[in-house]
XYZ file of C-alpha atoms in Angstrom:
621
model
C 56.364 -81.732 14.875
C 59.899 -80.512 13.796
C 61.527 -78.184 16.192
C 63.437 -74.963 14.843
C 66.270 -76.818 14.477
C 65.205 -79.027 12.402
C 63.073 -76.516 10.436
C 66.578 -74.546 9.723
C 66.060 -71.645 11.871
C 68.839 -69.583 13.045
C 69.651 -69.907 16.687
C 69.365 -65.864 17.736
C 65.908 -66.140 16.163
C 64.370 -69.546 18.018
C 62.280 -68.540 21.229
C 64.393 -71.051 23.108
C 67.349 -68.554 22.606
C 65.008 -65.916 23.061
C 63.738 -67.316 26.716
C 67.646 -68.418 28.157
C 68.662 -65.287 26.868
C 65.586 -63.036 28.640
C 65.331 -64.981 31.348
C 69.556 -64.907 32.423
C 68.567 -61.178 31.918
C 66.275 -61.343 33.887
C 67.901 -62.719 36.572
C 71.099 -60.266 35.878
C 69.100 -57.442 36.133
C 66.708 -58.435 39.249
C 70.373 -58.963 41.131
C 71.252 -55.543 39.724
C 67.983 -53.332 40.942
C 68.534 -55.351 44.318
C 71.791 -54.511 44.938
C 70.880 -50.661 43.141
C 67.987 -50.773 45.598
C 69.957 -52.218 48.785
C 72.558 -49.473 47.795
C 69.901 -46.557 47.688
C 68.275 -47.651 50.808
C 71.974 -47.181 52.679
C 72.281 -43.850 50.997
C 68.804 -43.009 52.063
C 69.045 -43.919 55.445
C 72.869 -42.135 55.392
C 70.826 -39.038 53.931
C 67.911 -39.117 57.064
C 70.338 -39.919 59.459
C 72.204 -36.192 58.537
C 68.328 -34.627 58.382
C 68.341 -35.598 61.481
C 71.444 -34.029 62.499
C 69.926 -30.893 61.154
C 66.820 -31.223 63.223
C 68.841 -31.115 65.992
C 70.453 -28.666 65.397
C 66.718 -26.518 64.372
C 65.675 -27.832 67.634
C 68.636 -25.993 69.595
C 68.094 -23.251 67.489
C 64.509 -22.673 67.898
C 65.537 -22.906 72.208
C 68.317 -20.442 71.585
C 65.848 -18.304 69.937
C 63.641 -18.455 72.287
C 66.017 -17.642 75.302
C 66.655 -14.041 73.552
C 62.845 -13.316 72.428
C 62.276 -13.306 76.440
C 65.468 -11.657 77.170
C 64.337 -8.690 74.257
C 61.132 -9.016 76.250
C 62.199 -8.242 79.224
C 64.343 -5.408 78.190
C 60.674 -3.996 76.272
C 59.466 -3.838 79.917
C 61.445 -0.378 80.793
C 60.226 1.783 78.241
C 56.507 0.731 78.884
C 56.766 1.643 82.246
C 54.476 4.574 83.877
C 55.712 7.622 83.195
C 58.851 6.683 81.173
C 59.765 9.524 78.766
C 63.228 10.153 77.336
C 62.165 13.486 75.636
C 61.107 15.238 79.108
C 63.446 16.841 82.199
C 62.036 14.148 84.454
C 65.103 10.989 84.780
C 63.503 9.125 88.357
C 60.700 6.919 86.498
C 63.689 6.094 84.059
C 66.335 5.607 86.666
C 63.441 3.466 88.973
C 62.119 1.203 85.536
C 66.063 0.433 85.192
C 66.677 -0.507 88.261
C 63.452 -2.817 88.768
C 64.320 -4.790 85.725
C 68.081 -5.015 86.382
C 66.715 -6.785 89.108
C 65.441 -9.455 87.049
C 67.777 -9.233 84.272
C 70.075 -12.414 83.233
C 72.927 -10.308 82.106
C 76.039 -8.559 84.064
C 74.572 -4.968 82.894
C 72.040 -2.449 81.288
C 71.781 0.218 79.170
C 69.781 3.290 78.608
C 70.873 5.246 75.370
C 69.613 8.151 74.076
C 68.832 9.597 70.472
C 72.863 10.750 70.084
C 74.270 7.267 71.404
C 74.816 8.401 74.740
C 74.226 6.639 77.728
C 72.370 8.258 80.381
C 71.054 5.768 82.717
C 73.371 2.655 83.952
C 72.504 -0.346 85.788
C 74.342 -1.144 87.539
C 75.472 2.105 89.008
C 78.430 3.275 89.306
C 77.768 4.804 92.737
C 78.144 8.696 92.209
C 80.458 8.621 88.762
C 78.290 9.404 85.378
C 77.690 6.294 83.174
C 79.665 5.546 80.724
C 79.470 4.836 77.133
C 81.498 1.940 75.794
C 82.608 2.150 72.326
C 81.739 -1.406 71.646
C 78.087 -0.069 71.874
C 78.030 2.372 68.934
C 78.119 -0.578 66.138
C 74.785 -2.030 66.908
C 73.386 0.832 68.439
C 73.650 2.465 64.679
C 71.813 -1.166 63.592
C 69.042 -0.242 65.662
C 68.536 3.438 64.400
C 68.530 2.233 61.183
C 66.499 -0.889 61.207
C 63.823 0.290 63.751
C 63.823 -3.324 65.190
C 65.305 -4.837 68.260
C 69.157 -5.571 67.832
C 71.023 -8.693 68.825
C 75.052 -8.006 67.942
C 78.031 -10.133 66.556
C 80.868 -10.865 68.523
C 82.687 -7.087 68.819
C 86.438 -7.146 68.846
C 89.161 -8.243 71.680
C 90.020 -4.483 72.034
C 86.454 -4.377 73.755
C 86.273 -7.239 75.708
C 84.638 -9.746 73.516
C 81.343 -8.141 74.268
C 78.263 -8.622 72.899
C 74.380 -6.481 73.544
C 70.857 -6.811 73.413
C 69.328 -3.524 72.161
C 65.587 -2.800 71.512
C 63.905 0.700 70.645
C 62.500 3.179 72.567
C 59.837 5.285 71.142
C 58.067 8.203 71.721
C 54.097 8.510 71.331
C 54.822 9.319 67.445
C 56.385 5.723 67.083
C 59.943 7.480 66.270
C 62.607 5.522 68.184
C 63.583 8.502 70.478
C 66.781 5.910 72.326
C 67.370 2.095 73.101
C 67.402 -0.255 76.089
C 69.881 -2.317 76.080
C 71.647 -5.289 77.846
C 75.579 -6.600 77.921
C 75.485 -10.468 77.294
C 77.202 -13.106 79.281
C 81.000 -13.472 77.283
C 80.669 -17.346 78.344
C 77.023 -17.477 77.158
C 77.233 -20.955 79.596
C 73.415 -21.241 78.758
C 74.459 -21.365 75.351
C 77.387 -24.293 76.034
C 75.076 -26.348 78.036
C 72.798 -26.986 75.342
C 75.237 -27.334 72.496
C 76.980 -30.037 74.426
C 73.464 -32.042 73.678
C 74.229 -32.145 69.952
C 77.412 -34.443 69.787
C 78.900 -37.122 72.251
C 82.299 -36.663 73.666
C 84.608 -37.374 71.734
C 82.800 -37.330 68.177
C 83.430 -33.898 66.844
C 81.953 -30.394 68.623
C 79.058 -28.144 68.137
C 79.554 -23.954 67.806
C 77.501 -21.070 67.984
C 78.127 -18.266 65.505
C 77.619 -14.985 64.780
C 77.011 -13.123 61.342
C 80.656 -12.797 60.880
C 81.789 -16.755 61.088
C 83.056 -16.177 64.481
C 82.623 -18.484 67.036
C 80.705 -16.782 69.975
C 80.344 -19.895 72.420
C 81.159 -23.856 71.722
C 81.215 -27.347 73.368
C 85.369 -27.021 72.665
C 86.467 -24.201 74.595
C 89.670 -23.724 72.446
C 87.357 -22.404 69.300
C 85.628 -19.711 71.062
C 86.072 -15.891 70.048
C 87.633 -17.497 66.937
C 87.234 -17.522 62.920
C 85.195 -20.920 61.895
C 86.091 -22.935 58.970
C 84.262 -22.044 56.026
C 83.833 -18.486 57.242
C 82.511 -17.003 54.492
C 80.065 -19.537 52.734
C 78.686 -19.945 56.772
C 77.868 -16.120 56.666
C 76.134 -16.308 53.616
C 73.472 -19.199 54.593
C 73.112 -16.669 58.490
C 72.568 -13.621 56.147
C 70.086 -16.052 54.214
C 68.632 -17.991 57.215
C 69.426 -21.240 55.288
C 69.444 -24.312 56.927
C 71.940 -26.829 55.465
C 73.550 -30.007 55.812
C 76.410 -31.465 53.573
C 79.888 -33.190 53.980
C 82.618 -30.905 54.571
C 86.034 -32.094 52.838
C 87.256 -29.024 51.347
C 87.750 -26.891 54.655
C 88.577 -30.379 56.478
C 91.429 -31.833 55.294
C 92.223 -35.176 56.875
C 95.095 -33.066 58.156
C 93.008 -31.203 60.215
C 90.685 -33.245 61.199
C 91.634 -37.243 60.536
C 88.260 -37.738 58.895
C 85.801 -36.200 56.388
C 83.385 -34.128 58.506
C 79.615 -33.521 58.260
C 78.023 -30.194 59.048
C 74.726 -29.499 60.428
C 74.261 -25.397 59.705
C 70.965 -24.300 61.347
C 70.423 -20.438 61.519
C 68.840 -18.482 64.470
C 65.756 -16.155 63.368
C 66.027 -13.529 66.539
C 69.660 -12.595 65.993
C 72.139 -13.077 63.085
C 73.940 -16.214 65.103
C 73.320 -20.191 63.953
C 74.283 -23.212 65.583
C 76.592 -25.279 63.224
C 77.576 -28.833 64.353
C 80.472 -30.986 63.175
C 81.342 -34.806 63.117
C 83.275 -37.143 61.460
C 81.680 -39.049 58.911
C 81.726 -42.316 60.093
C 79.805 -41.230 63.598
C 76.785 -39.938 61.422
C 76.304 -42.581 58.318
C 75.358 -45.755 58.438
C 77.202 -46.757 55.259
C 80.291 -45.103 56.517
C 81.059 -44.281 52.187
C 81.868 -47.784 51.419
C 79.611 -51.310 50.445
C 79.514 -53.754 52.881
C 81.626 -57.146 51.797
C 78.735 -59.191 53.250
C 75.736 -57.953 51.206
C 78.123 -58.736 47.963
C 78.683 -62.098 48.933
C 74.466 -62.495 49.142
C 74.373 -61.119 46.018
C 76.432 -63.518 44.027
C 74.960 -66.606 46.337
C 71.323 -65.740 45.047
C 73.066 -64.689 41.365
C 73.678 -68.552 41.074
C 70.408 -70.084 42.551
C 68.273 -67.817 40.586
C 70.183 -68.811 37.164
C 69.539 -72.758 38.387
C 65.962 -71.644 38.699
C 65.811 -69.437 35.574
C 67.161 -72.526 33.275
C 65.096 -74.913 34.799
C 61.976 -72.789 33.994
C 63.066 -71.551 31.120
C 63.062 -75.043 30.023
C 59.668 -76.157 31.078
C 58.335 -73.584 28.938
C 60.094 -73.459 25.879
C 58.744 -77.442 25.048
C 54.911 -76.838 24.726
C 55.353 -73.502 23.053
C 57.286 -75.499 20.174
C 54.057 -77.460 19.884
C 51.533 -74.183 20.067
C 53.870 -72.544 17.308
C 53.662 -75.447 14.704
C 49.504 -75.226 15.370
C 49.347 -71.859 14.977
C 51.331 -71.697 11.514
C 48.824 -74.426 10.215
C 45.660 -72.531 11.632
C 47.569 -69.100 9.881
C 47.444 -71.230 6.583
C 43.868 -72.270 6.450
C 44.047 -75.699 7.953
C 41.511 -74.967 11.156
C 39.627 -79.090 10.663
C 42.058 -80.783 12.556
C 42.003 -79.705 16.731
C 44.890 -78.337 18.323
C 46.636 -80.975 20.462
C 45.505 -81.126 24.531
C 48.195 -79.406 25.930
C 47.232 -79.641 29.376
C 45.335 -77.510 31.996
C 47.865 -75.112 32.370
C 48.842 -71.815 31.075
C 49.396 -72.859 27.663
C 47.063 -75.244 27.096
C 44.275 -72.897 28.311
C 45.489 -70.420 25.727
C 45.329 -73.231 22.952
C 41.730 -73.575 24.037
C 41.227 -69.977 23.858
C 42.702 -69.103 20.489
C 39.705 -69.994 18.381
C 37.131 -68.418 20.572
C 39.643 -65.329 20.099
C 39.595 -65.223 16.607
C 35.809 -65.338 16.583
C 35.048 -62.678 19.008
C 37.931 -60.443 18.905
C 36.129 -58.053 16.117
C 33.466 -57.526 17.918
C 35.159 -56.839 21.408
C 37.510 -53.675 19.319
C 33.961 -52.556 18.460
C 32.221 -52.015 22.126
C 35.961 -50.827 23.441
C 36.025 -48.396 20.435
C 32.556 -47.295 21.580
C 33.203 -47.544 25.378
C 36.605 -45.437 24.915
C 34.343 -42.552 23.350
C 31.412 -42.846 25.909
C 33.895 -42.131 28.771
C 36.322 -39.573 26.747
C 32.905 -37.587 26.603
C 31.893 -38.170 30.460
C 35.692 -36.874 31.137
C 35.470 -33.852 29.442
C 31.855 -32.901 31.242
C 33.619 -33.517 34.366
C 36.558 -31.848 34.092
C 35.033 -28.674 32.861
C 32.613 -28.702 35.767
C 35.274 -29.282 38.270
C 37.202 -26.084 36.557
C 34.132 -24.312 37.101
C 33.356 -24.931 40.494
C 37.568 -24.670 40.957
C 37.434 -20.790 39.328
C 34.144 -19.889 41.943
C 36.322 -21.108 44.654
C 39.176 -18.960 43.788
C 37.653 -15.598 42.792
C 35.633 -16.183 46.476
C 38.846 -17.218 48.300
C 40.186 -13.792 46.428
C 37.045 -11.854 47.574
C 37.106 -12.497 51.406
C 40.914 -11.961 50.880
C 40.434 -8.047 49.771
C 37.451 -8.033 52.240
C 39.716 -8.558 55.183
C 42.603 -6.846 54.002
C 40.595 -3.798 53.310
C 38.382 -4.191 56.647
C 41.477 -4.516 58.786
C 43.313 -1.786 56.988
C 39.969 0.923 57.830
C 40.005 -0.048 60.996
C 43.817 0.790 61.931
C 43.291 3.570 59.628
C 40.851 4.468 61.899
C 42.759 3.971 65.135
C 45.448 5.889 64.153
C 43.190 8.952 63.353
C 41.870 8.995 66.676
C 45.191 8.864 68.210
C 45.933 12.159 66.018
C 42.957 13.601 67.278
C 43.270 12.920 71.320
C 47.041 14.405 70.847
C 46.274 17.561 68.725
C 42.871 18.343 70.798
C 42.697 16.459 74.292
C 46.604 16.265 75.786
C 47.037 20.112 74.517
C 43.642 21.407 76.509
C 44.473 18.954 79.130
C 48.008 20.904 79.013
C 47.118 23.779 79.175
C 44.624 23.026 82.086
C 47.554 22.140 84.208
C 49.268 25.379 83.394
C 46.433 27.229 84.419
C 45.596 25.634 87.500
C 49.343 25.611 88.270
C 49.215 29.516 87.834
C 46.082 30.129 89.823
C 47.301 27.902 92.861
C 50.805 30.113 92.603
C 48.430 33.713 92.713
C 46.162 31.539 95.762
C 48.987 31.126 97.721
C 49.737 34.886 98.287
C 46.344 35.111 99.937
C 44.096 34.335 102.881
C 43.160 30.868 102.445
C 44.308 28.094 100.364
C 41.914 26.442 98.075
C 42.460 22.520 97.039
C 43.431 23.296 93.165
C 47.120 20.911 94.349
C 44.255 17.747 93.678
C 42.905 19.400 91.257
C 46.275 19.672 89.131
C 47.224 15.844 89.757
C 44.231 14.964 88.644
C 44.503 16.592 85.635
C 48.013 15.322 85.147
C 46.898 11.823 85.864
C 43.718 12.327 83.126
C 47.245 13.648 80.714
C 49.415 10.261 81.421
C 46.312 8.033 80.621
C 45.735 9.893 77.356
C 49.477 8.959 76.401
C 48.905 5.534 77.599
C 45.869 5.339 75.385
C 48.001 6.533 72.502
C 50.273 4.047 73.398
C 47.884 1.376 73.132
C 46.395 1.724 70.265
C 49.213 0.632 68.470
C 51.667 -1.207 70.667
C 55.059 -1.062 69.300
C 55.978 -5.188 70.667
C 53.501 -6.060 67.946
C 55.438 -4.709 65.124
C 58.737 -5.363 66.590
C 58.739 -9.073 67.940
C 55.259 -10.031 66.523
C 51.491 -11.591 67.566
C 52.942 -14.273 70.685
C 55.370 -11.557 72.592
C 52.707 -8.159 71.539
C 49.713 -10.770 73.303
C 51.977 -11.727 76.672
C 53.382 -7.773 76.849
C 49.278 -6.391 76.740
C 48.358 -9.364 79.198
C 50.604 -8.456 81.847
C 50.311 -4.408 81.409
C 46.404 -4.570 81.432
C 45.922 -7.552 84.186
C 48.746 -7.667 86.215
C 49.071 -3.869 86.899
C 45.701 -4.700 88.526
C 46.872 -7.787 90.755
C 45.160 -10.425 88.944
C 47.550 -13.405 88.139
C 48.275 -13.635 84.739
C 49.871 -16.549 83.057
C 50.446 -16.964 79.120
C 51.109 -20.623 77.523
C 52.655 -20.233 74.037
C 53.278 -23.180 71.941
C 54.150 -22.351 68.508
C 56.732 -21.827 65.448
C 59.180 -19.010 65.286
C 57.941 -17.797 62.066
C 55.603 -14.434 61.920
C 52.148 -14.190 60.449
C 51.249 -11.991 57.718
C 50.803 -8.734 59.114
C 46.856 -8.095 58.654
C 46.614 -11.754 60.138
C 48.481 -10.590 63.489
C 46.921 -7.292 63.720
C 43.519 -9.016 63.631
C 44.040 -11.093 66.305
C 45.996 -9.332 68.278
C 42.850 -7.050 68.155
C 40.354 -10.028 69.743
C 42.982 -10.776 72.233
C 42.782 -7.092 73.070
C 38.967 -7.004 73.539
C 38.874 -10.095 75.149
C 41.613 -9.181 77.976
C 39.843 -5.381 78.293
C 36.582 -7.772 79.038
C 37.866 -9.823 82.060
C 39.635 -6.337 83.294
C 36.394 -4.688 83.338
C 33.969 -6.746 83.969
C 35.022 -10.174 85.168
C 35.904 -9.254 88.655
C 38.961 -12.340 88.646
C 41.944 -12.931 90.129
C 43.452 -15.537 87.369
C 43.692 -15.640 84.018
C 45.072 -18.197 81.524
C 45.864 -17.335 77.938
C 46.726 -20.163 75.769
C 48.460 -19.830 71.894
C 48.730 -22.668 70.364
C 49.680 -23.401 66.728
C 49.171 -27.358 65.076
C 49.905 -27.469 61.819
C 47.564 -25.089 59.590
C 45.286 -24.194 62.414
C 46.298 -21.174 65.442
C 44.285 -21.858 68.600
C 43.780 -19.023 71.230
C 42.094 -19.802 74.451
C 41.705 -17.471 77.227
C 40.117 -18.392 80.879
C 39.076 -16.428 83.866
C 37.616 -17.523 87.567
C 35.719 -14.216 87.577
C 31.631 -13.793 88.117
C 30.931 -15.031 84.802
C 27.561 -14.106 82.736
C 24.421 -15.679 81.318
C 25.123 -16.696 77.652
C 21.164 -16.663 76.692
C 21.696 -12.973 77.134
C 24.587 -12.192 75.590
C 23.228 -11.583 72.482
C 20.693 -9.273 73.140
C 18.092 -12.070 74.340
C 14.958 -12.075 75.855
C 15.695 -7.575 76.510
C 18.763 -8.457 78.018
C 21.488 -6.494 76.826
C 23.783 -7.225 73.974
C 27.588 -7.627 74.689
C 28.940 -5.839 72.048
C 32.541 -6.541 72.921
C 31.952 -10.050 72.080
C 30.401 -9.605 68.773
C 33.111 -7.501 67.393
C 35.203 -10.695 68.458
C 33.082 -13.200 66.836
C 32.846 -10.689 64.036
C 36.603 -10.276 63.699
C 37.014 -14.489 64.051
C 34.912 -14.882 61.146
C 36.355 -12.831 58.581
C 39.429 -14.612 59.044
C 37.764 -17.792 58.686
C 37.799 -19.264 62.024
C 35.431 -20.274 64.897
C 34.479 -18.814 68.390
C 32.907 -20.506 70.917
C 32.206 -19.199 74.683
C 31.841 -20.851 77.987
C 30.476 -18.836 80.639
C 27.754 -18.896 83.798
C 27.041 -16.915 86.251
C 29.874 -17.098 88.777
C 31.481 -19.591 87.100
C 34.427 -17.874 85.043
C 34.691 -17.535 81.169
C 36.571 -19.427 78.718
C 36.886 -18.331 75.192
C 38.090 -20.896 72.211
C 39.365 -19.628 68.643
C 40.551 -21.568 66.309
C 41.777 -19.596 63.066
C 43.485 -20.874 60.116
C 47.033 -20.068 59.363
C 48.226 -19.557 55.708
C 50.935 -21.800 54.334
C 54.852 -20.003 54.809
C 55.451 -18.294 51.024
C 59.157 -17.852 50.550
C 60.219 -14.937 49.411
């Protein structure tokens, strides 16, 4: 058998050239990807280690947030109290709901403001001197008229002290924001500082929080505060946006500034216009540190040279019988096929010497039944995929149809609400009105006489029927559910309905900061609603646990009592007991948004209700 050599082929065409050459390839380009890959893992791990920079700095976010939603909550508290009413002659229930809060309040000082800006309650007093309005609160108390929505403000100028407020609406029964309440911040925000100082050792670059304007309202290095940030303005765009970001900042950080290229965790606040931005040097964050270790080269060229030893050496042992199976197969290709192909062995090659007759015979028919098996299952695919679009379309136009259902359901019934909050103010609280004025007349005309009839009880109770009326109003659309959403509207109704009535109310929330869509929260709010009116009616108990909790895709409400309980075999009407209707306009409500209910209850043993809802995926806008 001549070799290729020998038979005058050129070298670049002989599969031994072929096989060195592909194999030192090979070989070349394994050491390549594995240095590519080692390289990509660094940057990847580089790239998660600043993710998790940013988490950290969500994480302190979401906890800042979280601090002001119960600081706006407590400052909703005054205008909710009994008898508060900016529009009437009457200031003691506003001075007295001021003064209980301050009481509780976290900040140096509150403010009442009404409709023209002006402050007309003060806590805490200035003994007998007026209250006074500072100029610093005009700015965000103009926010507030505008917006409608509870205010959180930037960091106002050093003419005014640095200052910065808490503002949130006050409205009338007509929902028009008639004033504000509002509260005058710590200037050290210390609560602030103590958790920033979390986010970065000492020593390895400081953490800020910001306002809208790239100031720096508190930070873990006490030389930044009250002053401009680098990168100001691209900062103020991502807090106007509420974008998260993380990147390496060279162009604001010089090395003259800062010895080091820096990295930047942004993460923005969603309850005021603030974000907590971290910095740190480079080097502290990455693993890498920007530059390829001298130790993983040296691998690399170590495992270079045993793989080419390896490479040659197998290169070799392959390259000798396929010089053999090429000479057989060019006399098989020209008709010679009496003579056997040499025994090559039982490996690779000689099994594929055995094999090539049997090939030649049978590979005809084998293109035939793949030809015909290809077509078979090209046909099978097609049924299948048109079913599956089929059943896919039903899905949608049903997922569409409960959609519209519940939209248009929810919408009637706050339609509804609404109309007979119109009605009880045109008809009821004018006839109730005038009743007082009447009585108050007649008990003026009794007095001049003999005796003195009891129409003083009369009148208060008629005044008292008038305040409920309002607070009816009031309920039927509570103004914390539009204004801080579904979590803060169901604590806010929980402690006005149950703990005005000395039952011990306490609400667990556990979820994200994001709202729901607005038909979704007005929905459940809704059950919540029914299902605290039950236990204040009916239960008879002294606590009460209310539980929102949000894994993932699914919300989960639970609410428990210790009161007297009830028999669930007749709660649905059962054996002539009688129906709880309250419950099956829960269950009723549950299941159009797609969710379960399931109740726990015996007599004298408490209740427990369990929801669990499903919550649509966040759509960015």
């Amino acid at each position: 058998m001549r070799t290729p050599f020998e038979a005058g082929v050129p070298l670049a065409r002989t599969i031994h050239f072929r096989v060195y050459l592909l194999m030192a390839l090979g070989v070349f380009f394994s050491i390549a990807a594995m240095a590519i890959a080692g390289w990509i893992k660094v940057r990847s791990l580089d790239g998660r280690l600043m993710q998790g920079r940013l988490r950290a700095a969500e994480a302190v976010a979401e906890h800042l947030d979280e601090q002001l939603r119960l600081d706006l909550e407590l400052l909703l508290h005054v205008p909710t109290r009994q008898g508060f009413d900016l529009e009437d002659r009457e200031s003691r229930p506003e001075r007295e709901a001021m003064h209980e809060e301050y009481l509780h309040f976290r900040f140096p000082g509150m403010y009442l403001v009404n409709a023209q800006g002006e402050v007309v309650q003060e806590e805490p007093a200035r003994g007998g001197a007026a209250p006074t309005t500072p100029p610093s609160l005009a700015g965000p108390f103009q926010q507030l008229l505008a917006t409608g929505r509870p205010v959180v403000s930037n960091l106002l100028t050093p003419e005014d002290g640095g200052r910065l407020y808490q503002l949130v609406p006050v409205r009338n029964w007509q929902g028009r924001v008639v004033g504000a309440v509002g509260g005058r911040m710590d200037p050290t925000l210390a609560r602030a500082v103590r958790v920033l100082r979390h986010l970065v050792p000492p020593g390895e670059g400081h953490a800020d929080l910001l306002d809208g304007n790239g100031v720096v309202v508190a930070s873990t290095d006490p030389a930044r505060a009250r002053r401009a940030t680098e990168c100001r303005g691209h900062l103020a765009e991502l807090i106007a946006q509420k974008k998260p970001e993380v990147a390496t900042c060279g162009g604001c950080h010089p090395a003259r500034i800062y010895g080091a290229e820096q990295v930047r965790a942004f993460a923005p606040l969603s309850a005021a216009p603030w974000a907590v931005a971290v910095w740190q040097p480079r080097d502290a964050v990455v693993a890498s540190g920007g530059e390829m270790p001298a130790t993983f080269l040296g691998v690399v060229l170590v495992v270079a040279f045993f793989s080419a030893l390896f490479a040659w050496g197998a290169a070799r042992s392959v390259t000798e019988p396929i010089y053999v199976l090429t000479g057989e197969a060019e006399r098989i290709a020209t008709g010679e096929l009496d003579e056997p192909i040499p025994d090559l062995g039982t490996d690779e090659v000689g099994r594929l010497a055995a094999a090539l007759d049997r090939m030649r015979r049978s590979l005809a028919g084998l293109i035939r039944e793949v030809g015909d098996a290809n077509t078979e299952l090209e046909k099978r695919v097609e049924a299948r995929t048109a079913e599956l679009a089929q059943v896919n379309a039903r899905l949608r136009e049903r997922e569409a149809a409960r959609r519209e259902l519940l939209r248009k359901l929810i919408g009637a019934q706050e339609s509804e609400r609404k109309r007979i909050a119109r009605e009880l103010h045109d008809d009821t609280t004018q006839s109730l009105a005038v009743l007082v004025m009447g009585l108050e007349a007649a008990s003026a005309a009794l007095r001049s006489g003999a005796g003195q009839p009891r129409l003083d009880e009369v009148k208060a109770l008629a005044v008292q029927t008038l305040e409920e009326v309002h607070r009816i109003i009031r309920d039927l659309r509570p103004s914390v559910l539009d204004d801080l959403g579904f979590y803060s509207a169901v604590r806010w109704y929980a402690d006005n309905t149950l703990g005005s009535r000395g039952v011990d109310v306490r609400c667990e929330i556990a979820a994200t900061s994001r709202r729901l869509p607005p038909e979704m929260e007005t929905a459940l709010f809704r059950v919540c609603q029914e299902a605290l009116n039950n236990v204040a009616r009916h239960a008879q108990a002294e606590k009460v646990l209310v539980q929102l909790e949000q894994q993932g895709d699914v919300l989960r409400i639970e609410i428990e009592d210790d009161g007297r309980g009830f028999d669930l075999a007749s709660a649905g009407g059962a054996s002539g007991g009688r129906p709880h209707f309250g419950l099956m306009g829960i269950r009723e409500r549950v299941e159009i948004l797609g969710g379960k209910l399931q109740v726990d209850s015996a007599p004298g043993q408490g209740t427990r209700l369990s929801i669990e809802v499903p919550v649509p995926p966040e759509v960015e806008a």
